[in-house]
mmCIF file of C-alpha atoms and ligand atoms in Angstrom:
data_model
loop_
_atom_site.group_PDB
_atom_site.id
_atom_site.type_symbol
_atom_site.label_atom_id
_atom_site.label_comp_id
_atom_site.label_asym_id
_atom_site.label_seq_id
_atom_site.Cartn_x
_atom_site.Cartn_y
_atom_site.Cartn_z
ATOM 1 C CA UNK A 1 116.932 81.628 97.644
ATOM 2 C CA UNK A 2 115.665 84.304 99.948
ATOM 3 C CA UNK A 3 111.428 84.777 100.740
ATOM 4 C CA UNK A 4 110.121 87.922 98.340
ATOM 5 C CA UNK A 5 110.012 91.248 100.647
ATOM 6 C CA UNK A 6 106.632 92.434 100.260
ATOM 7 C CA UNK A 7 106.459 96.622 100.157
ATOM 8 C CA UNK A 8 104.118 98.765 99.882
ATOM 9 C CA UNK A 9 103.794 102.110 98.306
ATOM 10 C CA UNK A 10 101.218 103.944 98.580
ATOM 11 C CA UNK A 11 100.471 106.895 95.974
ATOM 12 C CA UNK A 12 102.043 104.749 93.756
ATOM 13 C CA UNK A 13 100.396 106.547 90.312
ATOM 14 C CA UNK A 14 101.618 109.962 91.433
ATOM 15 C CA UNK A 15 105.260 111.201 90.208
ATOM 16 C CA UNK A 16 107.339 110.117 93.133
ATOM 17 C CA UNK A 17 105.701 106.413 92.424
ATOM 18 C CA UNK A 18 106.946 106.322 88.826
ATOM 19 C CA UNK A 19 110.493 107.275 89.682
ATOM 20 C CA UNK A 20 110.437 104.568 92.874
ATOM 21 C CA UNK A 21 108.626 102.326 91.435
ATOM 22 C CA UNK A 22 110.533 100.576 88.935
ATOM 23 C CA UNK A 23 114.009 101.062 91.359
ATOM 24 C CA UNK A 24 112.497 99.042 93.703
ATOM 25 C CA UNK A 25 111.951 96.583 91.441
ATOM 26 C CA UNK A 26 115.240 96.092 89.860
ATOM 27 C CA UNK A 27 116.739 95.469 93.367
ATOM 28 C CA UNK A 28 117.843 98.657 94.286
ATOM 29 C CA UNK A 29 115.853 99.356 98.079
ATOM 30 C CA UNK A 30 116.529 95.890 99.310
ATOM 31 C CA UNK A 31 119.456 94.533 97.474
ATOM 32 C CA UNK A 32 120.418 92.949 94.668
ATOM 33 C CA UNK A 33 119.628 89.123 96.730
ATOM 34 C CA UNK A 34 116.536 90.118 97.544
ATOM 35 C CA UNK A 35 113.201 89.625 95.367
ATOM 36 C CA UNK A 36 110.079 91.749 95.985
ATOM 37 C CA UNK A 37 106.592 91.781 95.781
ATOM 38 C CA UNK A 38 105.059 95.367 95.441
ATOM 39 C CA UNK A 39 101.619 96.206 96.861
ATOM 40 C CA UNK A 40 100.528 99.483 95.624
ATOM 41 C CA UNK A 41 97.781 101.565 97.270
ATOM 42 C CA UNK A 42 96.152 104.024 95.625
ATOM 43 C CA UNK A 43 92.695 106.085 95.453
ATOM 44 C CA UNK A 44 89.938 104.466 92.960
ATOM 45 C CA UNK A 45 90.655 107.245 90.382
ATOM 46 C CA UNK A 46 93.926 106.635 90.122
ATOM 47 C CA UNK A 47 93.631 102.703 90.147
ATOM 48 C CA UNK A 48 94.035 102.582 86.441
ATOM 49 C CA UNK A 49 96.598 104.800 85.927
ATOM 50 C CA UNK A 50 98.532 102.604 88.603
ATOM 51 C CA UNK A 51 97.887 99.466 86.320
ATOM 52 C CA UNK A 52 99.120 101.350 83.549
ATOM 53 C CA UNK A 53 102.670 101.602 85.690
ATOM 54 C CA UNK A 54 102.250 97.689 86.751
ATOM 55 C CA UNK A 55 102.094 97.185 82.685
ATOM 56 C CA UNK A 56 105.310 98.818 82.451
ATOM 57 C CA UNK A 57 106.766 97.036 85.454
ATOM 58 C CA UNK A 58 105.931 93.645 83.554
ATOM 59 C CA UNK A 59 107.841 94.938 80.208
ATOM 60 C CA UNK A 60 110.805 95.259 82.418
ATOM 61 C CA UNK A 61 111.319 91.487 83.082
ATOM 62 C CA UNK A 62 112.935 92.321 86.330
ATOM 63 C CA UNK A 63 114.667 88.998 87.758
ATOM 64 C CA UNK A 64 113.543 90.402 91.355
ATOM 65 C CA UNK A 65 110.545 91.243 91.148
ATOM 66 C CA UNK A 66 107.989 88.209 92.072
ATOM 67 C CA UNK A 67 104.312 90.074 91.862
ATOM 68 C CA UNK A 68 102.324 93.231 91.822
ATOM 69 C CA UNK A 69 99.016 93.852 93.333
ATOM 70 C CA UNK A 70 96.901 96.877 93.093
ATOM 71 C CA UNK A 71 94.713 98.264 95.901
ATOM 72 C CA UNK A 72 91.978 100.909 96.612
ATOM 73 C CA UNK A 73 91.826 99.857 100.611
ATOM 74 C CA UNK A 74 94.526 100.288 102.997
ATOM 75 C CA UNK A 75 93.423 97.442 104.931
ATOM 76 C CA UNK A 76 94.233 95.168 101.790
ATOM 77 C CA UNK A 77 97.627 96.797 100.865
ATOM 78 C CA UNK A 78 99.589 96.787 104.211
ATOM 79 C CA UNK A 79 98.476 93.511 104.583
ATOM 80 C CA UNK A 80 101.941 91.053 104.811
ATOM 81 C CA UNK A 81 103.940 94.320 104.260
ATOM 82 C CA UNK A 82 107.631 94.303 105.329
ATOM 83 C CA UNK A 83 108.369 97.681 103.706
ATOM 84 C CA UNK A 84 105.481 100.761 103.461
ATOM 85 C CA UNK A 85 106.962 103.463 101.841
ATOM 86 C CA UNK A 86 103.972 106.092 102.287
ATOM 87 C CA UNK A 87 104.046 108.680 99.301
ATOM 88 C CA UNK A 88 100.240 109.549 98.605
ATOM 89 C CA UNK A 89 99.218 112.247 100.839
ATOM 90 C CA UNK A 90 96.644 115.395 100.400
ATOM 91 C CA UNK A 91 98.775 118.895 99.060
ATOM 92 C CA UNK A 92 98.244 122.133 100.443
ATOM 93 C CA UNK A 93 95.460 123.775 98.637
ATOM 94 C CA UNK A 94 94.970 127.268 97.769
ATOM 95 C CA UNK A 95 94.041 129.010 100.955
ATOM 96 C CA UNK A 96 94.475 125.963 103.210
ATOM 97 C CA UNK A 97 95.851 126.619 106.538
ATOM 98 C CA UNK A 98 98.050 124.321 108.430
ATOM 99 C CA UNK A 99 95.287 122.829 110.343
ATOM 100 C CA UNK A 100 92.966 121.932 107.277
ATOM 101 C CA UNK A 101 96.558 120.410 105.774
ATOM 102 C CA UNK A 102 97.129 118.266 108.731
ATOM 103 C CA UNK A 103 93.186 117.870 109.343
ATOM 104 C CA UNK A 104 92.894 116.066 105.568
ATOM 105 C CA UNK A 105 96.457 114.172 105.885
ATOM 106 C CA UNK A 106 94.540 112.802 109.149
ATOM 107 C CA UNK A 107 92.075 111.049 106.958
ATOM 108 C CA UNK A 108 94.942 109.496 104.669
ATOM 109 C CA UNK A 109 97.351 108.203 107.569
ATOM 110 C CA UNK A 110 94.946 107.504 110.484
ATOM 111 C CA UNK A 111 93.426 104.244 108.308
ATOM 112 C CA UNK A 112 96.484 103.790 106.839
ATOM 113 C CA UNK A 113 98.244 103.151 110.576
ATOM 114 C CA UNK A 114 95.343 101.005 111.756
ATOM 115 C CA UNK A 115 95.717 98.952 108.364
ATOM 116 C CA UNK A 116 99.407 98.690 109.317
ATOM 117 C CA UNK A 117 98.580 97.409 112.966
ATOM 118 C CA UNK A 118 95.972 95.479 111.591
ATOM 119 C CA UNK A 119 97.553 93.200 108.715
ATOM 120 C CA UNK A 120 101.162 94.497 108.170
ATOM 121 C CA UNK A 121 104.246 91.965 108.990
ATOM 122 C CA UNK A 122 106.045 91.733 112.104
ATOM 123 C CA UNK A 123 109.431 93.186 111.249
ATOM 124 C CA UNK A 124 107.314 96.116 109.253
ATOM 125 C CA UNK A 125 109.334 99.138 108.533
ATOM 126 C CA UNK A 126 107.441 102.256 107.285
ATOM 127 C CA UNK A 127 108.593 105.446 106.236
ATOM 128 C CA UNK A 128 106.696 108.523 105.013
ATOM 129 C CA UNK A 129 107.260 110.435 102.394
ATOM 130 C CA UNK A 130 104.294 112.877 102.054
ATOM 131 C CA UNK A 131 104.251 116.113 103.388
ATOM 132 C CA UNK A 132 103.991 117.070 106.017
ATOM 133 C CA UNK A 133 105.836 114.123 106.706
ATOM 134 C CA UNK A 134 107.095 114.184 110.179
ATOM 135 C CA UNK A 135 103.532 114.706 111.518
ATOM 136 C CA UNK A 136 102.275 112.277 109.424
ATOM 137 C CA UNK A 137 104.559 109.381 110.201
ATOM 138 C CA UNK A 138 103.400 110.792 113.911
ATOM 139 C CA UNK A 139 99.808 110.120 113.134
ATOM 140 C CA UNK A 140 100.186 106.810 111.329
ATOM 141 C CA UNK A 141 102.245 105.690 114.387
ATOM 142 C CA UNK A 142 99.705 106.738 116.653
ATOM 143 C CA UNK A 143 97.376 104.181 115.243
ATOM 144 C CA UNK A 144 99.745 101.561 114.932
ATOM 145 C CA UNK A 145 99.889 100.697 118.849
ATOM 146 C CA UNK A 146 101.660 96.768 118.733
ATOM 147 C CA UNK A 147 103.942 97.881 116.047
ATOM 148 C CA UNK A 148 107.345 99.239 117.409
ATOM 149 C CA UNK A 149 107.434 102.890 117.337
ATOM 150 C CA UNK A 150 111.044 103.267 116.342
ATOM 151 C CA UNK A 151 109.692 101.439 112.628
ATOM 152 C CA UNK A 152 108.299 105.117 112.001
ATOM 153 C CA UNK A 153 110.323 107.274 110.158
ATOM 154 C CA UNK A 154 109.908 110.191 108.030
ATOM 155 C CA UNK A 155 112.242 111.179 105.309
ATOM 156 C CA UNK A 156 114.424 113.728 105.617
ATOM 157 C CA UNK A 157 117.332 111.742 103.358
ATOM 158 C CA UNK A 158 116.359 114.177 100.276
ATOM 159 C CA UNK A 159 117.834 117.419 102.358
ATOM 160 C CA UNK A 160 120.467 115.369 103.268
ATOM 161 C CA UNK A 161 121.190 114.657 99.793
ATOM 162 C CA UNK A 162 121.185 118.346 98.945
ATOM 163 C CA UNK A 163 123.238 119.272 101.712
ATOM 164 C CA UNK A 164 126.099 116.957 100.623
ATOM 165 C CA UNK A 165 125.762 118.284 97.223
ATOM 166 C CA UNK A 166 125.688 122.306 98.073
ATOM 167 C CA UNK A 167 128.585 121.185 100.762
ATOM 168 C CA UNK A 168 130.623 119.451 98.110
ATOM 169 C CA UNK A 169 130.234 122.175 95.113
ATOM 170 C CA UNK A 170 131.389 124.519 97.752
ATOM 171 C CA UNK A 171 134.649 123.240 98.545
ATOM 172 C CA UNK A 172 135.184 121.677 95.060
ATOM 173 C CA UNK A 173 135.599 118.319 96.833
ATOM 174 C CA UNK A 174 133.537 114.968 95.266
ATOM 175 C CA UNK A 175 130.642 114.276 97.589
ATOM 176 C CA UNK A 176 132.751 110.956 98.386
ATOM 177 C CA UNK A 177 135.046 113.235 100.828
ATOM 178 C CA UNK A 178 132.051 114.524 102.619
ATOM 179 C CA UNK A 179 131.125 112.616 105.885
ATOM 180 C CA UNK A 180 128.849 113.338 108.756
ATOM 181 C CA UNK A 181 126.732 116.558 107.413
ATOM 182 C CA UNK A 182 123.460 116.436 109.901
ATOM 183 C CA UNK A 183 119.365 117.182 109.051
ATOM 184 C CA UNK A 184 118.275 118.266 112.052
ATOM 185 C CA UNK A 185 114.261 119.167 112.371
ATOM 186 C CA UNK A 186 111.795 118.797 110.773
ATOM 187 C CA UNK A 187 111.039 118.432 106.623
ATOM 188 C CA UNK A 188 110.361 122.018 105.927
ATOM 189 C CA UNK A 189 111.584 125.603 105.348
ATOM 190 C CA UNK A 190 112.668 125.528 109.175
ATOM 191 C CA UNK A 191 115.042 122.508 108.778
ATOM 192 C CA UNK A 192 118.414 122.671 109.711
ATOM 193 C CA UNK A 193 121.197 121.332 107.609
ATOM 194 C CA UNK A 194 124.529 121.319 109.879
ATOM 195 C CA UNK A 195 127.975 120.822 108.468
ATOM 196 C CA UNK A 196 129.680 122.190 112.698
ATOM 197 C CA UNK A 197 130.038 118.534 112.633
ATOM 198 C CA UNK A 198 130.848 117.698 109.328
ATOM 199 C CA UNK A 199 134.042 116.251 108.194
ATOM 200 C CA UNK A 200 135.543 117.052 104.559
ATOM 201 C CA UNK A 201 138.839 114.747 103.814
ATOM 202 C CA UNK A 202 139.144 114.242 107.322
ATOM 203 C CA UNK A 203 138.985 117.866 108.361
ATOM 204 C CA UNK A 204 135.764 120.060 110.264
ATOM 205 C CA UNK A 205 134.232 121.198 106.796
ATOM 206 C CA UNK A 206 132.722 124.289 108.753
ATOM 207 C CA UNK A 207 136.373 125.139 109.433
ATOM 208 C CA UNK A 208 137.480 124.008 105.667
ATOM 209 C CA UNK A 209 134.414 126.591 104.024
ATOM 210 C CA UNK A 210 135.143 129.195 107.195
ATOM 211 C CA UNK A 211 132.334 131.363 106.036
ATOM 212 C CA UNK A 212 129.812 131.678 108.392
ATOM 213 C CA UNK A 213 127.745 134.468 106.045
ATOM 214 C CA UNK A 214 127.721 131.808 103.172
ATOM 215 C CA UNK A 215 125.887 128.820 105.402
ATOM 216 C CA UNK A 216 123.659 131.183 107.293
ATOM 217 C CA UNK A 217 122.882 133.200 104.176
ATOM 218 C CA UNK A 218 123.925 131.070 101.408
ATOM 219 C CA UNK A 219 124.172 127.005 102.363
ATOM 220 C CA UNK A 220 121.288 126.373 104.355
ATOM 221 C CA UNK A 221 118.392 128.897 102.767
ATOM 222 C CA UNK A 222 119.478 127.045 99.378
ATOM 223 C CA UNK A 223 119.213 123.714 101.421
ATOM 224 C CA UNK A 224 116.025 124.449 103.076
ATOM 225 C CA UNK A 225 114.260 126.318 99.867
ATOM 226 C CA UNK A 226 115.735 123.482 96.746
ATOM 227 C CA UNK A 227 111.890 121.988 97.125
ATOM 228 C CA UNK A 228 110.530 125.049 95.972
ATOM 229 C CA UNK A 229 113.822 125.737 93.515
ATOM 230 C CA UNK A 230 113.099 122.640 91.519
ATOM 231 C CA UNK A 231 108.889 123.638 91.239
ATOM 232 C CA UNK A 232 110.474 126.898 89.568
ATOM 233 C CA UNK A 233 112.280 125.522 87.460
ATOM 234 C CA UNK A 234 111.047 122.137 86.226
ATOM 235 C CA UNK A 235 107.149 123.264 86.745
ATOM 236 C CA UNK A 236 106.658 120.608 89.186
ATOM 237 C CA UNK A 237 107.772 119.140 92.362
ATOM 238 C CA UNK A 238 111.106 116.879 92.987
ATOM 239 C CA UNK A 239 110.389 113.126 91.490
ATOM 240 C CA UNK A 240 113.030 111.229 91.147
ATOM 241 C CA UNK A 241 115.180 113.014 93.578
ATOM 242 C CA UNK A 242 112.755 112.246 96.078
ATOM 243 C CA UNK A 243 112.580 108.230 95.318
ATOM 244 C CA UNK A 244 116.458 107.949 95.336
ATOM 245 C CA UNK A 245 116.189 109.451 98.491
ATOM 246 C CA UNK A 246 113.457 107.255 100.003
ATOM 247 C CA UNK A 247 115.278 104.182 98.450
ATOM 248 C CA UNK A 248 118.560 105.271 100.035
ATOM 249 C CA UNK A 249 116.589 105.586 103.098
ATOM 250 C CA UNK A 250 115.071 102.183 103.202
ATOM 251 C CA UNK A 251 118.195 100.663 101.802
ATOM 252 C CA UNK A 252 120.875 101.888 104.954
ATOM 253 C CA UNK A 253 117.794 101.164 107.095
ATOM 254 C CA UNK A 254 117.551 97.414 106.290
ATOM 255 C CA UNK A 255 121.302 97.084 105.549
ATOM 256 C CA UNK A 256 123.274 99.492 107.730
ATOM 257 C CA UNK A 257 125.092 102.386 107.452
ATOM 258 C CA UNK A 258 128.934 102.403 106.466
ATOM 259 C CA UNK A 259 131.391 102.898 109.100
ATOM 260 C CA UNK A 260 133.091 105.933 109.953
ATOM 261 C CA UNK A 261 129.957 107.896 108.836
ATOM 262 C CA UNK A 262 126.423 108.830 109.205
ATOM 263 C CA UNK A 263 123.259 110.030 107.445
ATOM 264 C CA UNK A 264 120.123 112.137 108.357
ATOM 265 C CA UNK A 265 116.809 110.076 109.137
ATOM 266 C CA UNK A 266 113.488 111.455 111.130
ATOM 267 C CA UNK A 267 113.349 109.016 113.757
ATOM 268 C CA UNK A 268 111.044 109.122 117.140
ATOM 269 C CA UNK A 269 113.093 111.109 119.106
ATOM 270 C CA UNK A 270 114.446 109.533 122.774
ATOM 271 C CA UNK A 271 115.024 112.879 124.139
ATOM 272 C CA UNK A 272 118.591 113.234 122.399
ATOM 273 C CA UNK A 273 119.987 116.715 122.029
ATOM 274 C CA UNK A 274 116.359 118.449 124.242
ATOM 275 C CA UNK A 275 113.999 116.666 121.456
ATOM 276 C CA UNK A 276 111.119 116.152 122.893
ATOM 277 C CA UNK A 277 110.719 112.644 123.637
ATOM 278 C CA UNK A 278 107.757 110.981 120.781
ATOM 279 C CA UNK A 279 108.677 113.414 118.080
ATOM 280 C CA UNK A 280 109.435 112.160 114.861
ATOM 281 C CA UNK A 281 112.953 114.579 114.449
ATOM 282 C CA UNK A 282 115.829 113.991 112.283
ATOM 283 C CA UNK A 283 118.778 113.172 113.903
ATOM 284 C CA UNK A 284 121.839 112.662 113.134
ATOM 285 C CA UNK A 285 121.744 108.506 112.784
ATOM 286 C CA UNK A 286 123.627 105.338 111.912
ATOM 287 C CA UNK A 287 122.210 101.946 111.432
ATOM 288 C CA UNK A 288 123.053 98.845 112.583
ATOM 289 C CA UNK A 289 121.706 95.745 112.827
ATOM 290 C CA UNK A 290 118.579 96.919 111.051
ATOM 291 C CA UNK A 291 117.775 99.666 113.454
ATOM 292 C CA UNK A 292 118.676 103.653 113.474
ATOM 293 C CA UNK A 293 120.765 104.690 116.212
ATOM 294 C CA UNK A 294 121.047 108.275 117.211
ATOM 295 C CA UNK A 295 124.569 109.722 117.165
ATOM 296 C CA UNK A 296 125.628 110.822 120.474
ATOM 297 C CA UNK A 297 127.688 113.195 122.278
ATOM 298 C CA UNK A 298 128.029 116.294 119.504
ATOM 299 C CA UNK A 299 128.541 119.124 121.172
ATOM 300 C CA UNK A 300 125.676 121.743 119.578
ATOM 301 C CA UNK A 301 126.831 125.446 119.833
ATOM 302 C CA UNK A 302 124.364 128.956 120.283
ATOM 303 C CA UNK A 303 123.827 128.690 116.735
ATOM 304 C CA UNK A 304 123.098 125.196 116.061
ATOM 305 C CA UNK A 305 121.082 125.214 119.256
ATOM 306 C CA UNK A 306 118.610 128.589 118.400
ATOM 307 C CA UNK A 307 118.314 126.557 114.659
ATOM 308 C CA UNK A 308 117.402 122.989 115.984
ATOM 309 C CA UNK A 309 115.095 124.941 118.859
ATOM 310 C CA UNK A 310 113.280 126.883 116.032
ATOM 311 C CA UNK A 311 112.832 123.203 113.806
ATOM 312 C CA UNK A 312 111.798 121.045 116.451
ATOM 313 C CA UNK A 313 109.346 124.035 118.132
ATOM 314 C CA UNK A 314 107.665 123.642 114.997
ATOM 315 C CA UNK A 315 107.358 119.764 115.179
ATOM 316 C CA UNK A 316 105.768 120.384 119.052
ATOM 317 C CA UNK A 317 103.103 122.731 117.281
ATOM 318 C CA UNK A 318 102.243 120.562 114.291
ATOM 319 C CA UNK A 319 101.834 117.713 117.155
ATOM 320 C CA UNK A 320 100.094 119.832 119.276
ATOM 321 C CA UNK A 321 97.412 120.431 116.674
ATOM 322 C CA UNK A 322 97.008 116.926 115.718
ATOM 323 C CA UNK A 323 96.385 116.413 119.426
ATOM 324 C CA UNK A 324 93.339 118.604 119.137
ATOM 325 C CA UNK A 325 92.549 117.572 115.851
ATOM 326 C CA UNK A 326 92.107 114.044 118.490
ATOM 327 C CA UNK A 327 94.765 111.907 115.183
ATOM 328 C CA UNK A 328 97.646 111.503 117.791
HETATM 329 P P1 NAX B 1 101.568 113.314 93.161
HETATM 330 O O1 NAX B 1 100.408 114.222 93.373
HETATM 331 O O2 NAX B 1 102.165 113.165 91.814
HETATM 332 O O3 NAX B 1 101.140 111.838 93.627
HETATM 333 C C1 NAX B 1 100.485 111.596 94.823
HETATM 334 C C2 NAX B 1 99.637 110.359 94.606
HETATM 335 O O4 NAX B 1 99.053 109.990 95.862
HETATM 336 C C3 NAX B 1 98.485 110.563 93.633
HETATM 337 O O5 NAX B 1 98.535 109.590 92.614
HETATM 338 C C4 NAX B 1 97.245 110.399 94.505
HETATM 339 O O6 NAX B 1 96.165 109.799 93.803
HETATM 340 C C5 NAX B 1 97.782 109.494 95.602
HETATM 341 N N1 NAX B 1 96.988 109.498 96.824
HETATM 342 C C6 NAX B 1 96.301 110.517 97.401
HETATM 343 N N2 NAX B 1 95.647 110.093 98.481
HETATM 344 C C7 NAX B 1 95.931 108.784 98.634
HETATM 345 C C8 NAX B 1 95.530 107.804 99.557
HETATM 346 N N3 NAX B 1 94.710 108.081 100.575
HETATM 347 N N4 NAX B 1 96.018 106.554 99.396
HETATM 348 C C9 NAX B 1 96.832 106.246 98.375
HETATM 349 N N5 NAX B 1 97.217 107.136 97.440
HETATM 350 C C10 NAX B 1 96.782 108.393 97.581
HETATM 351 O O7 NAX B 1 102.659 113.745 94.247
HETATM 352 P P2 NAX B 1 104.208 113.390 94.281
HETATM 353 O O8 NAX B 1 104.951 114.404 93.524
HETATM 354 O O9 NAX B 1 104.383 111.967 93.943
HETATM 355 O O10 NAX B 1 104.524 113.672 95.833
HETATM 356 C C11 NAX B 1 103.978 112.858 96.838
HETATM 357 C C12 NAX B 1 104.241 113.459 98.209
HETATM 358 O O11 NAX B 1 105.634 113.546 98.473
HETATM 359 C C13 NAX B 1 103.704 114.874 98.381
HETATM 360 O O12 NAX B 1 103.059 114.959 99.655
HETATM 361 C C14 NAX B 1 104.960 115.718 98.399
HETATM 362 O O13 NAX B 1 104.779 116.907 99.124
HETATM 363 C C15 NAX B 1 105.919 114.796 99.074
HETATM 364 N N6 NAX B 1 107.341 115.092 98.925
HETATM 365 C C16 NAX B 1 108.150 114.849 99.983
HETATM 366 C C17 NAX B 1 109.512 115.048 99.932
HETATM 367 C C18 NAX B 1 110.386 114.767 101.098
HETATM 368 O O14 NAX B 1 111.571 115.048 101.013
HETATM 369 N N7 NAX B 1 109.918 114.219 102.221
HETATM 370 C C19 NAX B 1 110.138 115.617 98.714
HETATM 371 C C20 NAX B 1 109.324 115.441 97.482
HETATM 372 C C21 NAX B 1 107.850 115.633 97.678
HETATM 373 O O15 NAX B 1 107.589 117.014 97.677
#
């Protein structure tokens, strides 16, 4: 039988923990071959409240799951890890600006890198989940120097998700007809969801909905804006929608994307499509052999181009500030 996967979640008492927590464990990031050993980090408050979770973990008698271990230090948690799914990070408090938000993520994902280049496995894969994410899957590969930069992603799968769901409500189709819908940017309001590319039962699904007013005004403020939606309307922020994404991300990641298709994952970019080479972007991206590939060779019109431009300038400021903040 297969060697236990160890992974690593870190905020693992939060709300995004619960809902992941107990997926991963019945087989659904890695397979349903493949045991696992969880490693959760958390901060010394919130230790018990993890151990609470673990409790429940045990009174599901998952077949996969091999061993839990709780953790205060990063340096401890990442250590063996094959899999760090990193979903603790500081919110935006009242009156914060970006720089104090990026400043205090600093202090979570700096350590939590050097842990990673420190102790974590050789084939480590990492993806963060926390906001702001891109940046902070920047920082924590920053101080991560011997591991592989493209094993830094940051998830963008969630948008994805709600893309393919707005898309498919639109045109009445079952999200099963709906292939190649693109993330571009970064995770936030300036995101952009692209369906130019976008293939519904074979056909261009911008040509299918041929409506530009309803995806500039419509399709991709609802897209870009569902975070907030859901904290109006279920007084707090996306849980479970948020693990299924990260475990759909992990899962294509380790076991490939299906032909014919693609999905949306914020990958260090290689200068594809005028990304500035070292950003952590979403792409459009297929996996293969346990590695994201970027999609080539789409041809981006005026408007795609002014609403990537506007995504990715963003991603070049938040670096830019971590740069003087001396994290990256
Ligand atoms: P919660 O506040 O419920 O949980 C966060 C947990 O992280 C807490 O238990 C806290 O104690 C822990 N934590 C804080 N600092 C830590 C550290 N240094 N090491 C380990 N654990 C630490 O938040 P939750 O709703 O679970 O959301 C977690 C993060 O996901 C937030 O940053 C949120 O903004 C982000 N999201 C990202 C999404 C995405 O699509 N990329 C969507 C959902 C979500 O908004």
């Amino acid at each position: 039988s297969k060697a236990p996967v160890n992974v690593t979640v870190t905020g693992a008492a939060g709300q995004i923990g619960y809902a992941l927590l107990f997926r991963i464990a019945s087989g659904q990031l890695l397979g349903a071959d493949t045991p696992v050993k969880l490693r959760l980090l958390e901060i010394p408050q919130a230790v018990k409240a993890a151990e609470g979770t673990a409790m429940e973990l045990d009174d599901c008698a998952f077949p996969l799951l091999q061993g839990i271990d709780i953790f205060d230090d990063a340096g401890q948690a990442f250590q063996g890890a094959n899999v760090g799914l990193l979903v603790g990070a500081r919110p935006r408090g009242k009156g914060m600006e970006r720089g104090d938000l990026l400043e205090a993520n600093g202090g979570i994902f700096k350590p939590q890198g050097e842990a990673i280049n420190a102790g974590a496995a050789d084939d480590i894969r990492v993806l963060a989940v926390g906001n702001p994410a891109n940046t902070n899957a920047l920082i924590t590969q920053n101080h991560a120097p011997d591991v592989p930069a493209e094993r830094f992603n940051a998830m963008t799968r969630l948008d994805h998700n709600r893309a393919l769901t707005q898309l498919a409500k639109k045109l009445n189709v079952s999200i099963n007809d709906i292939k190649k819908l693109t993330i571009w940017g970064n995770h936030s309001a300036t995101q952009y969801p692209d369906i130019f590319h976008a293939e519904v039962g074979g056909k261009n699904a911008a040509k299918a909905v041929n409506d530009q007013a309803w995806i500039e005004d419509d399709f991709i403020p609802t897209v870009a804006k569902r975070g907030a939606a859901i904290i109006e309307a279920r007084g707090a922020s996306s849980a479970a929608s948020a693990a299924n994404a990260a475990i759909d991300h992990v899962h294509d990641w380790v076991n490939g994307t299906p032909e014919g298709d693609w999905t949306s994952a914020a990958v260090p970019s290689d200068g594809s499509y005028g990304v500035p080479e070292g950003l952590i972007s979403s792409f459009p991206a297929v996996s293969r052999n346990g590695a994201w590939e970027i999609v080539q060779g789409l041809e981006i019109d005026e408007f795609s181009r002014g609403r990537i431009d506007a995504s990715v300038r963003e991603l070049s400021e938040e670096r830019d500030t971590v740069r003087g903040l001396g994290l990256v």
